[in-house]
Coordinates of C-alpha atoms in Angstrom, one line a residue:
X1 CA -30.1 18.5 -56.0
X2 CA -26.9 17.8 -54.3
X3 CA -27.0 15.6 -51.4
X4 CA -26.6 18.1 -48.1
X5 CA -23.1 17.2 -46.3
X6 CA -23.6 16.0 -43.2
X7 CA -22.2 18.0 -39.9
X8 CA -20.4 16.4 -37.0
X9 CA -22.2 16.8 -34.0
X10 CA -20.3 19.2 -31.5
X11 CA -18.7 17.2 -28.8
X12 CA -20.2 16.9 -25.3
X13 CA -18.6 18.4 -22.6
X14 CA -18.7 15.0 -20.6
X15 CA -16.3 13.8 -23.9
X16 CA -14.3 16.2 -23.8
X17 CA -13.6 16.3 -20.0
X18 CA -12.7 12.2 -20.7
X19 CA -10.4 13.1 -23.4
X20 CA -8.7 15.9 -21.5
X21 CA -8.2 13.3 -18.7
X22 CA -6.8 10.4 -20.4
X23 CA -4.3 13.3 -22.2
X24 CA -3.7 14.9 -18.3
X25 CA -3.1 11.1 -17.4
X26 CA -0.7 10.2 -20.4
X27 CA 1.3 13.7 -19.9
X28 CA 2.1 12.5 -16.2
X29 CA 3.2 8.6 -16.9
X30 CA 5.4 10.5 -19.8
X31 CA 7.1 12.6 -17.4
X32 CA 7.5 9.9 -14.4
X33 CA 9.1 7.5 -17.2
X34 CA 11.5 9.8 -17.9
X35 CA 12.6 11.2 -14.6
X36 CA 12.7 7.2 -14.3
X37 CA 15.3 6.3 -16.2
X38 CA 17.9 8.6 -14.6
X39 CA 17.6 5.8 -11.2
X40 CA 18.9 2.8 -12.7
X41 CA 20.1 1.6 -16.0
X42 CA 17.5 0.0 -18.6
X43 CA 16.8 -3.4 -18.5
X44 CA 17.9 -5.7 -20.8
X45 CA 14.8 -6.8 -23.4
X46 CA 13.7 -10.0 -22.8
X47 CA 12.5 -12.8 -25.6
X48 CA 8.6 -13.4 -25.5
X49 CA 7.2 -15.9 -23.3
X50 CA 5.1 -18.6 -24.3
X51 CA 4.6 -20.1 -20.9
X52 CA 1.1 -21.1 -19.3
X53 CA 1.3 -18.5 -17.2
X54 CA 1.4 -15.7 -20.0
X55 CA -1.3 -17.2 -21.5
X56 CA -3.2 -17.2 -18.2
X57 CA -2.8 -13.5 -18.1
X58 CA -5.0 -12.7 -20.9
X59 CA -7.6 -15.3 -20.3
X60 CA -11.0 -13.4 -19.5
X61 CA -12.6 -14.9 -16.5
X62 CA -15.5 -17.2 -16.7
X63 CA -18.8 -15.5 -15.2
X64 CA -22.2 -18.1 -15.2
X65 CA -24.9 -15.9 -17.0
X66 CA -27.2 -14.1 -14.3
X67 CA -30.3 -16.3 -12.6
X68 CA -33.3 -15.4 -12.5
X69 CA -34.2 -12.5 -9.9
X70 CA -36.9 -12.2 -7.3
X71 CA -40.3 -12.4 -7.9
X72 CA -43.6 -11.9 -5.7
X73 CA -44.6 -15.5 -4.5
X74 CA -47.9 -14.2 -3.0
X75 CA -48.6 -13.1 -6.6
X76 CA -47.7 -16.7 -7.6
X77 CA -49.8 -18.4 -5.5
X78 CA -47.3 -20.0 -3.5
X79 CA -47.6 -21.5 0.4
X80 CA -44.8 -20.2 3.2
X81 CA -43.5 -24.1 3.4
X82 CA -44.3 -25.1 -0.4
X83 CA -41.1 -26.6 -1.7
X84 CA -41.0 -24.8 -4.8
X85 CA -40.8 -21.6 -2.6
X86 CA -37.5 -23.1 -0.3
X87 CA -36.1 -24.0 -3.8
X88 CA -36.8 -20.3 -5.0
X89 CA -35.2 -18.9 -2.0
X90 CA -32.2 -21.0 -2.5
X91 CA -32.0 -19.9 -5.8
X92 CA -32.0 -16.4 -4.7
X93 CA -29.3 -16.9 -2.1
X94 CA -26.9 -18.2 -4.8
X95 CA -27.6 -15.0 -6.9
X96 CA -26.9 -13.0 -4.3
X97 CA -23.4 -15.3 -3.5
X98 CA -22.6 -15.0 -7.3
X99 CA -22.8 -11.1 -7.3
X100 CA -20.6 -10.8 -4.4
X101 CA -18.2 -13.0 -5.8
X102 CA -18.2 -10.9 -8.8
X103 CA -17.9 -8.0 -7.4
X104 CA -14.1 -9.1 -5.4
X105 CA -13.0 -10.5 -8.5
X106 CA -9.7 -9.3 -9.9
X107 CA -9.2 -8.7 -13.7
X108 CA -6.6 -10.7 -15.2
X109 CA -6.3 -8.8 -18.4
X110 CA -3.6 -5.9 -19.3
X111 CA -5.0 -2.9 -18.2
X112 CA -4.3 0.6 -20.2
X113 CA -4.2 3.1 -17.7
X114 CA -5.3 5.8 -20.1
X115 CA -8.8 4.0 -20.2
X116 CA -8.9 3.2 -16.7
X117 CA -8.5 6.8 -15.3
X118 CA -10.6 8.6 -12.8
X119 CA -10.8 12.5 -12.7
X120 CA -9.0 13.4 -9.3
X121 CA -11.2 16.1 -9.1
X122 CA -14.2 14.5 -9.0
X123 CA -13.4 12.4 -6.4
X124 CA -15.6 12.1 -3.1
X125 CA -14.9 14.7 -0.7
X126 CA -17.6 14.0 2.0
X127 CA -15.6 11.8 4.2
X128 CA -13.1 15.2 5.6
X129 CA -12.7 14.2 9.3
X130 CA -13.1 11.3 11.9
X131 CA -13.3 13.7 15.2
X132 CA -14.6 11.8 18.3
X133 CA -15.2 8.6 17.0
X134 CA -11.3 7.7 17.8
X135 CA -10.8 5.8 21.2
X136 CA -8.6 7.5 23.1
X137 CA -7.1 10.1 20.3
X138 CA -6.8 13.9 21.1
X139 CA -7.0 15.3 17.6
X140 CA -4.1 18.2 18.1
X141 CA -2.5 17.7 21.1
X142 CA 1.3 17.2 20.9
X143 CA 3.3 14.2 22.7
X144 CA 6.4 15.6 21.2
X145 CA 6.9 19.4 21.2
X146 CA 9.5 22.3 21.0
X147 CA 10.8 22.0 24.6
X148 CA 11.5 18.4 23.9
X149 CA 13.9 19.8 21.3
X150 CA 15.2 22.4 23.0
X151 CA 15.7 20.7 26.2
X152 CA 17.8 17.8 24.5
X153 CA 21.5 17.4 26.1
X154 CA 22.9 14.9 23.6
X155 CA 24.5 17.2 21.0
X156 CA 24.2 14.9 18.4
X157 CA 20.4 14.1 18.9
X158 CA 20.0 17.6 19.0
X159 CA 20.7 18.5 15.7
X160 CA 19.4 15.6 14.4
X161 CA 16.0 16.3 16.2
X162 CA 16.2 20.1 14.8
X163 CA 16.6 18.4 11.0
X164 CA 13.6 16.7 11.4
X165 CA 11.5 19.0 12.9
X166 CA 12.2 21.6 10.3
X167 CA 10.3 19.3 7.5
X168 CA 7.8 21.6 6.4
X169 CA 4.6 21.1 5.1
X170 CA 4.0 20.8 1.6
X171 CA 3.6 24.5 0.7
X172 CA 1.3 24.6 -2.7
X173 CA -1.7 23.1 -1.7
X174 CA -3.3 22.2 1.4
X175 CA -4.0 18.6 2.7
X176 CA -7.8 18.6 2.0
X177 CA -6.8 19.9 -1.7
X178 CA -4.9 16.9 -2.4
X179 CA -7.1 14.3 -3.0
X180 CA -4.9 11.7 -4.0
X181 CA -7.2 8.6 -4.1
X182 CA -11.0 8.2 -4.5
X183 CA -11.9 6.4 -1.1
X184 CA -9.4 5.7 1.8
X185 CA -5.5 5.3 1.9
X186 CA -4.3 1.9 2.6
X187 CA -0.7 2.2 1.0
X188 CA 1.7 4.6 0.1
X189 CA 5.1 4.3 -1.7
X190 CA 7.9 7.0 -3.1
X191 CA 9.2 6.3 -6.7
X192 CA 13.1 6.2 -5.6
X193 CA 13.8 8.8 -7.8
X194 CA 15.5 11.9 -6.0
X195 CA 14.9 14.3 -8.7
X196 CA 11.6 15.3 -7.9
X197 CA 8.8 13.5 -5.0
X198 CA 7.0 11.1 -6.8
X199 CA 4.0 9.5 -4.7
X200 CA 1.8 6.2 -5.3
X201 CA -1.2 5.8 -3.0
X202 CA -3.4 2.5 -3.1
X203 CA -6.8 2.9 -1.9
X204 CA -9.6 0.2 -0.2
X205 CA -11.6 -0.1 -3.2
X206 CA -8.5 -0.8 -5.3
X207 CA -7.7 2.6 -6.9
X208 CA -4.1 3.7 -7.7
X209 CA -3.1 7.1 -7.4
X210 CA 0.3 9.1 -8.5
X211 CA 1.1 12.7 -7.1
X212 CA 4.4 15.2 -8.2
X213 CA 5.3 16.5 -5.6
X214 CA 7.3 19.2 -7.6
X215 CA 4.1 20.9 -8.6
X216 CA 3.6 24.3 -8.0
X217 CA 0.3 26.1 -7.7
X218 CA -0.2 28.7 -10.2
X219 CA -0.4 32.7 -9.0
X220 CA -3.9 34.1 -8.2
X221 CA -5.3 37.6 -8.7
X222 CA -6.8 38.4 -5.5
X223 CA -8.8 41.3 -7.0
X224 CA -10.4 38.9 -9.3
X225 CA -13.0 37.2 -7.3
X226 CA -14.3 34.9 -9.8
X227 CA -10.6 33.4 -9.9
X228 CA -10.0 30.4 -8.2
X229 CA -6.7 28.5 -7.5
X230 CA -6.0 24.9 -10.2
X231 CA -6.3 22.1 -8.3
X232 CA -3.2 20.0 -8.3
X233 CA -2.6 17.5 -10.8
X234 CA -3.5 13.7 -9.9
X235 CA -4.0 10.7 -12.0
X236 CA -5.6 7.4 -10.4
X237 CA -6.1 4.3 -12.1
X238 CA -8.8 1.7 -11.2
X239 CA -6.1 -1.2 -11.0
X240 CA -7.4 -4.0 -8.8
X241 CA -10.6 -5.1 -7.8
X242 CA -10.1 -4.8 -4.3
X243 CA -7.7 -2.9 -1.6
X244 CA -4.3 -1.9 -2.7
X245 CA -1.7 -3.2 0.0
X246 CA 1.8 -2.5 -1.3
X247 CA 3.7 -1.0 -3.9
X248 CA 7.6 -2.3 -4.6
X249 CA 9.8 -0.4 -7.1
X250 CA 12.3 -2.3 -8.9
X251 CA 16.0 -2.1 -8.7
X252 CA 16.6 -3.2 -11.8
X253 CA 13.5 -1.3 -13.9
X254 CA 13.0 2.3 -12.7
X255 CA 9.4 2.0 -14.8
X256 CA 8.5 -0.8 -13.0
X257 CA 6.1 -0.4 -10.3
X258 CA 4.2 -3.9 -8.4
X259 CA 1.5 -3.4 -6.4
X260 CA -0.6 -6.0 -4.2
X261 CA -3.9 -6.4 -3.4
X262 CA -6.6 -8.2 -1.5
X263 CA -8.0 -9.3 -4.8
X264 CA -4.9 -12.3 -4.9
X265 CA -3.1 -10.5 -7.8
X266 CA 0.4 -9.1 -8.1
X267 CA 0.0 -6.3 -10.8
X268 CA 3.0 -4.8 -12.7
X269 CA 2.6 -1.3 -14.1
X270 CA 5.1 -0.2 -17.0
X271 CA 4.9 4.0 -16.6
X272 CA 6.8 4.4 -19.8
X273 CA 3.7 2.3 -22.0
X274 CA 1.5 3.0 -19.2
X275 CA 0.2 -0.7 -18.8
X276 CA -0.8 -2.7 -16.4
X277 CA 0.3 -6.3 -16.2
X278 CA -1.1 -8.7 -13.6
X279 CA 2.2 -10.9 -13.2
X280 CA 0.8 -13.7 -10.3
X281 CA -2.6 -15.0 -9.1
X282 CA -3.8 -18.2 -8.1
X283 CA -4.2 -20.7 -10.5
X284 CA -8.0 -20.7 -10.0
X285 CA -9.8 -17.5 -10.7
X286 CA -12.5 -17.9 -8.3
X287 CA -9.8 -18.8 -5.0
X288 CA -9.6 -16.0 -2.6
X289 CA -5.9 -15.7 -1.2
X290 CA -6.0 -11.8 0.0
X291 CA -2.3 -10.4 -0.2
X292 CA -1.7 -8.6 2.8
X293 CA 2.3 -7.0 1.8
X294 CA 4.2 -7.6 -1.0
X295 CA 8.3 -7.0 -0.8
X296 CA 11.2 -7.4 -3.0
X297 CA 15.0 -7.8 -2.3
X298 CA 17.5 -5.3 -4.0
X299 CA 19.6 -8.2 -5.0
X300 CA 16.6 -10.5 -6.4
X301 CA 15.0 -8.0 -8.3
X302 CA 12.9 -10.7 -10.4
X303 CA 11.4 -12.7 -7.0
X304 CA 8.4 -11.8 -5.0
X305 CA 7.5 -12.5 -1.2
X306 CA 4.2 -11.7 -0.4
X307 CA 2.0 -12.4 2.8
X308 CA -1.5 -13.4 2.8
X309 CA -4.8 -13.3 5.0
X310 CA -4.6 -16.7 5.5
X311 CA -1.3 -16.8 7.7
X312 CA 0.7 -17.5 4.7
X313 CA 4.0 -16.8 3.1
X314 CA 4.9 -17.0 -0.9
X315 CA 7.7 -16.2 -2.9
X316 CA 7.4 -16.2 -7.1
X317 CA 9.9 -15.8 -9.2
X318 CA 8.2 -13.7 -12.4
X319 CA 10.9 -14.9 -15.0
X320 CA 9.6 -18.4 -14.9
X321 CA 6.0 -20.0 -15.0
X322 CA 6.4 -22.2 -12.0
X323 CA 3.8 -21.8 -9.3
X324 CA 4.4 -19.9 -6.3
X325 CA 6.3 -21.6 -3.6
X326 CA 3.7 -20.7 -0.5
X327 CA 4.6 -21.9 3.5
X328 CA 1.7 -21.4 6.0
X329 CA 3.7 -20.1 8.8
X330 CA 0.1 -19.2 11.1
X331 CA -2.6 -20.7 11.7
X332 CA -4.0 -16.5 11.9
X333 CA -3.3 -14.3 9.1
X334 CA -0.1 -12.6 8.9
X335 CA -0.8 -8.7 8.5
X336 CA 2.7 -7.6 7.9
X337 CA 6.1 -8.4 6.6
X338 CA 9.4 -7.4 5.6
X339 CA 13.0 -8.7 4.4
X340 CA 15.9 -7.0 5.1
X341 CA 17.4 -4.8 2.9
X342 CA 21.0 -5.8 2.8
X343 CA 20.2 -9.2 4.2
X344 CA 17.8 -10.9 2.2
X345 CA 17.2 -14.5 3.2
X346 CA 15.8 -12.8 6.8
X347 CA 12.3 -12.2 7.0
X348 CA 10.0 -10.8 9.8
X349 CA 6.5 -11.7 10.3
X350 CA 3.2 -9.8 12.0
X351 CA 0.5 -11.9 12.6
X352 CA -2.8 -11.6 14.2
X353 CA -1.7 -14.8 16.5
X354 CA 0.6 -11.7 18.9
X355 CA 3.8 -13.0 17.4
X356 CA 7.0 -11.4 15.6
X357 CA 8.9 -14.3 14.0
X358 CA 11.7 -14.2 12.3
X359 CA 12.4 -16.9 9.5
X360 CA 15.7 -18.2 7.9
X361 CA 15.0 -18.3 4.1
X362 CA 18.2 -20.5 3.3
X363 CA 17.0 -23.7 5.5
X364 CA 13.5 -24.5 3.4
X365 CA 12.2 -28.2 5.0
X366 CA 9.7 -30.2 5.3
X367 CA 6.7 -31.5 2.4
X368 CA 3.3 -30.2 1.5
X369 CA 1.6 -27.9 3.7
X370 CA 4.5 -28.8 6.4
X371 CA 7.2 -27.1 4.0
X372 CA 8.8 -24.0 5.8
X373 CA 11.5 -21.9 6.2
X374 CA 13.7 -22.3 9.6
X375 CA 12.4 -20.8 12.6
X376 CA 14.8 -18.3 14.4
X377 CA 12.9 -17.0 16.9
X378 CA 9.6 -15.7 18.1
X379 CA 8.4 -12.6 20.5
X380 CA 4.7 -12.6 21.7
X381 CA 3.2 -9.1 22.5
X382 CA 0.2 -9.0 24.6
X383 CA -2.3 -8.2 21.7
X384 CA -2.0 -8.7 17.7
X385 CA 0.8 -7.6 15.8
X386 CA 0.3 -5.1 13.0
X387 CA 4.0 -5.1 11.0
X388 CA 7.4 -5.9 11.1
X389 CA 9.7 -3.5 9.3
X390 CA 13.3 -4.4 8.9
X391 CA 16.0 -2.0 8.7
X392 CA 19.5 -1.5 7.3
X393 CA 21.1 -1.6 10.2
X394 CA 19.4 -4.8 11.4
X395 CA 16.4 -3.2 13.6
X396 CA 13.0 -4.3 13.7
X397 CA 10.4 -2.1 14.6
X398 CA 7.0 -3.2 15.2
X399 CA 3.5 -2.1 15.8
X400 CA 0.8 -3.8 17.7
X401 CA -2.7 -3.4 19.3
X402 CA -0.9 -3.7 23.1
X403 CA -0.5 0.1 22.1
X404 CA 3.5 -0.2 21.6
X405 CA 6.1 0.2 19.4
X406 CA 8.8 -2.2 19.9
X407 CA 12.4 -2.1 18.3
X408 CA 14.1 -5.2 18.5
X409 CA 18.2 -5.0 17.6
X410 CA 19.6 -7.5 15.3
X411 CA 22.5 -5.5 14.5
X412 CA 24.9 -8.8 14.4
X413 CA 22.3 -10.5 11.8
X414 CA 24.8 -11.0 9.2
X415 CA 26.8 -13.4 10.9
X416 CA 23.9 -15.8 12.1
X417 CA 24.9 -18.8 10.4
X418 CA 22.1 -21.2 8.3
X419 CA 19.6 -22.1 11.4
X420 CA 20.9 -20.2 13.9
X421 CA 19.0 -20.0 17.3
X422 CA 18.1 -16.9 18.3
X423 CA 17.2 -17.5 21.7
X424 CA 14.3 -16.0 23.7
X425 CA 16.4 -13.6 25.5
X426 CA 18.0 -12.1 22.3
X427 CA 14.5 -11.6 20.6
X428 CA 13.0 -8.8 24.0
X429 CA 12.4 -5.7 22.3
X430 CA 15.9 -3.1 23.4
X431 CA 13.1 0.0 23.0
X432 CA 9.4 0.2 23.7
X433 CA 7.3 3.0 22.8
X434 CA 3.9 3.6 24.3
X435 CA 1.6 4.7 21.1
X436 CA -1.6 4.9 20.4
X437 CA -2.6 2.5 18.3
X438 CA -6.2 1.9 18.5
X439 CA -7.6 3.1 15.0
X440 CA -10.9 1.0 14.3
X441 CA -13.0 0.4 11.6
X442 CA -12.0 4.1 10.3
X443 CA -8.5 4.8 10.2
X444 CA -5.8 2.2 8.4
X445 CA -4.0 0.1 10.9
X446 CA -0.5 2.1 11.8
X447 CA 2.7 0.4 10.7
X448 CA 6.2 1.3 11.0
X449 CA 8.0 2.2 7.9
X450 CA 12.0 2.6 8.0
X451 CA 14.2 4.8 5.3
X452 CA 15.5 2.3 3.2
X453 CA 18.9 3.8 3.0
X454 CA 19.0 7.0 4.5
X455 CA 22.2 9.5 3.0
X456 CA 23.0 10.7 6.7
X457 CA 23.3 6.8 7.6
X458 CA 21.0 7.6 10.5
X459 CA 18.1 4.6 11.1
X460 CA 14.9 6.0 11.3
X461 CA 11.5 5.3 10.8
X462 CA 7.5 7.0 10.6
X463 CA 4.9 5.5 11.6
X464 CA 1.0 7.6 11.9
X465 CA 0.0 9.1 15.4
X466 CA -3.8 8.9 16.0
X467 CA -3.7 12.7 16.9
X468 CA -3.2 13.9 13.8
X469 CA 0.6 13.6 13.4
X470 CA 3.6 11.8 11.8
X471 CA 5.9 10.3 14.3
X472 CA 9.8 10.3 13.5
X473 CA 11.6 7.6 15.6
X474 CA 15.5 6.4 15.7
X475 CA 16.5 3.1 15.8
X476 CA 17.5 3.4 19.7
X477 CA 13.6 4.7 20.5
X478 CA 14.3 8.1 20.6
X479 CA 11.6 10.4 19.1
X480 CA 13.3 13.0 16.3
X481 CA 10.0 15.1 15.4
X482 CA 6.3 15.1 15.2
X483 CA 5.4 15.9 12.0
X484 CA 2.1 18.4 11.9
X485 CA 0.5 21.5 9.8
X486 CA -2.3 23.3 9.2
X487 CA -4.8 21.7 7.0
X488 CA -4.6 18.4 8.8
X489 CA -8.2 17.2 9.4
X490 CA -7.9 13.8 10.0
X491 CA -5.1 10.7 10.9
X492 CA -2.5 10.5 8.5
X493 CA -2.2 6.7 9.2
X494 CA -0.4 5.6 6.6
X495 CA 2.8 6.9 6.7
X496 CA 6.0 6.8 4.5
X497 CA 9.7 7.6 4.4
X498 CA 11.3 8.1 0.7
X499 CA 14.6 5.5 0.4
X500 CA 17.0 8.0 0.6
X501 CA 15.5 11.7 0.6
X502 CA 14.0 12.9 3.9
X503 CA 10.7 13.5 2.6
X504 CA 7.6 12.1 4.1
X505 CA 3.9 11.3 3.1
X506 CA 1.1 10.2 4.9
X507 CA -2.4 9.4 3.5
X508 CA -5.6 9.6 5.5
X509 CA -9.5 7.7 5.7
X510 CA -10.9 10.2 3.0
X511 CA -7.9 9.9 0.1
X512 CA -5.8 12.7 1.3
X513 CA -2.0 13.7 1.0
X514 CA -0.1 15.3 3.5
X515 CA 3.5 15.9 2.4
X516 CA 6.7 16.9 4.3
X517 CA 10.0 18.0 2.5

């Protein structure tokens, strides 16, 4: 007889949901590549490297083989102060160290996002609100209202307040249906693109998430009851081993996307190949170095700075396989930073020490761990510093546990020569805001975050507001809007301006959007 052909097996539903996600997840980097390309010109290709660092990229990480695990030393016949018993403990102990270890380590290998996915709609939703366990929040209640609009005398302001207060939440979906990473929001960024609003989201746990904001929700037939609405369409992308802390979009490559993390890697994602590159880490693969920002300037679109936990700065240039160039410029780590945009070679620092310095990138001296950038000049704020966020136009606005926004105006930065002295006079705040700051162990730490280059030419920044809002400040301290909506069940903390477009996200503690256009 004939041999009987043998039948595929039908394909499980768990498969197939996997397949349709990596597709769903393809389909998305596809379209983001090529909405891309229309922001800046393609770069040029560049000859393969054979550098130490390229091969370091690809180098799997060493893990010791796992010990022995516990085992009853009643059963064993051992005594409480029997020396083979201390030694077992000990042994136990170091198991324990390794798997923790193990566990914050970051994967130095290319990553393919299409095998690295997670189904947005299976993400946790249990975490929906914080209510009462806020000090000194009032989930709802407005500082900023209506009247304050209506009652401004300033014609100018006026209308400007009236723009900004008409930003609308996003209409499709509402907050709690767009999930946008698995556990909590601790950065946000806007590809620069101003065809359509594309968000990224990094998450504590090191998850990547990427929202279009064009999306529209498909019509429902009310008189159908066993229709439901399609939940919006949201790929995340397990990219780091621990929390995501920045993203930075290229000027040069508009399918470049870095991202930062407390793992000590810079990542690079491609969204045309849809790959994941890690570009810098520590030479040692066990050292812990947590990145804390990550920035770029416009002009040096191939050099990093980066901040770190351990009061450090670094800058890396990605073209070459030199080590970083780090300066310890705290003894406390440094939470925050920021150059500014049109003048580069200034950067701010936040640090848990109470300070906002200000560092002169063109006067590097001193050797070894005494090398630094110039000192300009320091301001001390009662409590720590969260960020410092330059602006265009020369402002810094920073946040800080003494509950306070400050704005500090450095409008005449670009004719400090090499060095220059500040002064302690020149470096008190113009504007401070009284805001609540005090977010715990729940809620991401609020930072100010300025529109990059804004098309009215007005300076403005966001920054989250622990009742449930999105505060919209000027540059001279006057509030333009309070961003709100209904659907909003917990602190947007982490809020965002796009570079150019007045649109504005904020992420919350459970992996929500909100969305204002």
């Amino acid at each position: 007889m004939p041999a009987a052909k043998k039948t595929e097996a039908p394909m499980s539903a768990f498969e197939r949901k996997r397949l349709e996600n990596i597709a769903a997840n393809k389909a998305l980097l596809t379209d983001i590549a090529v909405h891309a390309k229309k922001v800046a010109p393609e770069p040029k290709p560049k000859p393969k490297s054979t550098s130490s660092t390229t091969r370091r990229r690809s180098e799997p990480i060493k893990r010791e083989q796992p010990k022995r695990t516990r085992a009853s030393s009643r059963l064993a016949g051992l005594d409480a102060d029997n020396e083979t018993l201390k030694r077992k403990y000990e042994v136990e102990a170091e198991v324990e160290a390794e798997k923790a270890k193990a566990k914050r380590m970051r994967n130095a290998d290319d990553l393919q996002l299409g095998d690295i996915g997670v189904d947005g709609r299976k993400f946790d939703n249990t975490v929906d609100s914080f209510r009462g366990i806020f000090r000194g929040a009032d989930p709802g209640v407005r500082t900023f209202t209506e009247e304050d609009v209506k009652e401004t005398t300033d014609a100018g302001l006026k209308e400007l307040r009236e723009k900004m207060s008409a930003l609308e939440l996003y209409e499709h979906w509402a907050p709690n249906d767009i999930k946008i990473t698995p556990q909590r929001v601790y950065a946000l960024g806007f590809h620069p693109t101003e065809d359509k609003p594309i968000i990224f989201a990094g998450d504590k746990e090191g998850a990547v998430g990427v929202f279009d904001g064009s999306q529209t929700a498909p019509e429902v037939d009310d008189d159908d009851e066993d229709t439901k609405p399609a939940d919006p369409v949201i790929s995340a992308f397990k990219t780091h081993a621990r929390t995501v802390t920045s993203f930075v979009f290229s000027s040069s490559d508009s399918n470049a996307v870095f991202t930062s993390s407390y793992d000590s890697s810079v990542r690079r994602t491609d969204l045309e190949k849809g790959v994941s590159t890690q570009i810098f880490a520590p030479d040692d693969p066990t050292e812990d170095m947590p990145l804390s920002a990550l920035d770029m300037a416009i002009t040096e679109p191939n050099v990093l700075y980066f901040s770190t936990l351990n009061g450090q700065v670094g800058k890396y240039d990605i073209r070459t396989n030199d080590k970083a160039d780090i300066w310890t410029l705290s003894s406390h780590k440094i939470g925050g930073f920021s150059l500014h945009p049109l003048q580069p070679h200034l950067l701010a620092t936040a640090s848990l020490d109470r300070t906002m310095c200000i560092w002169d990138l063109r006067k590097v001296t001193g050797k070894g761990e005494m090398r630094h950038p110039a000192l300009l000049g320091e301001h001390e704020s009662r409590l720590s510093v969260s960020h410092a966020s330059w602006s265009a136009g020369g402002h810094l606005a920073t946040s800080s546990y003494d509950d306070t926004v400050k704005i500090y105006d450095m409008s005449d930065c670009s004719s400090w020569k090499v060095g220059y002295d500040i002064g302690a006079k020149a470096m008190e705040p113009t504007h401070t805001i009284r805001h609540n700051n005090q977010t715990g162990r729940w809620v991401t730490i609020l930072k100010p975050q300025w529109q990059k280059m804004p098309q009215d030419g007005i300076q403005k920044f966001v920054i989250g507001n622990m009742n449930r809002f999105v505060d919209v400040f000027a540059s001279d301290g006057s509030q333009l809007a309070q961003l709100d909506g209904e659907g909003i069940t917990a602190v947007p903390a982490v809020a965002h301006f796009h570079p150019t477009m007045d649109w504005v996200a904020g992420g919350n503690g459970s992996g929500k959007l909100c969305f204002w256009r």
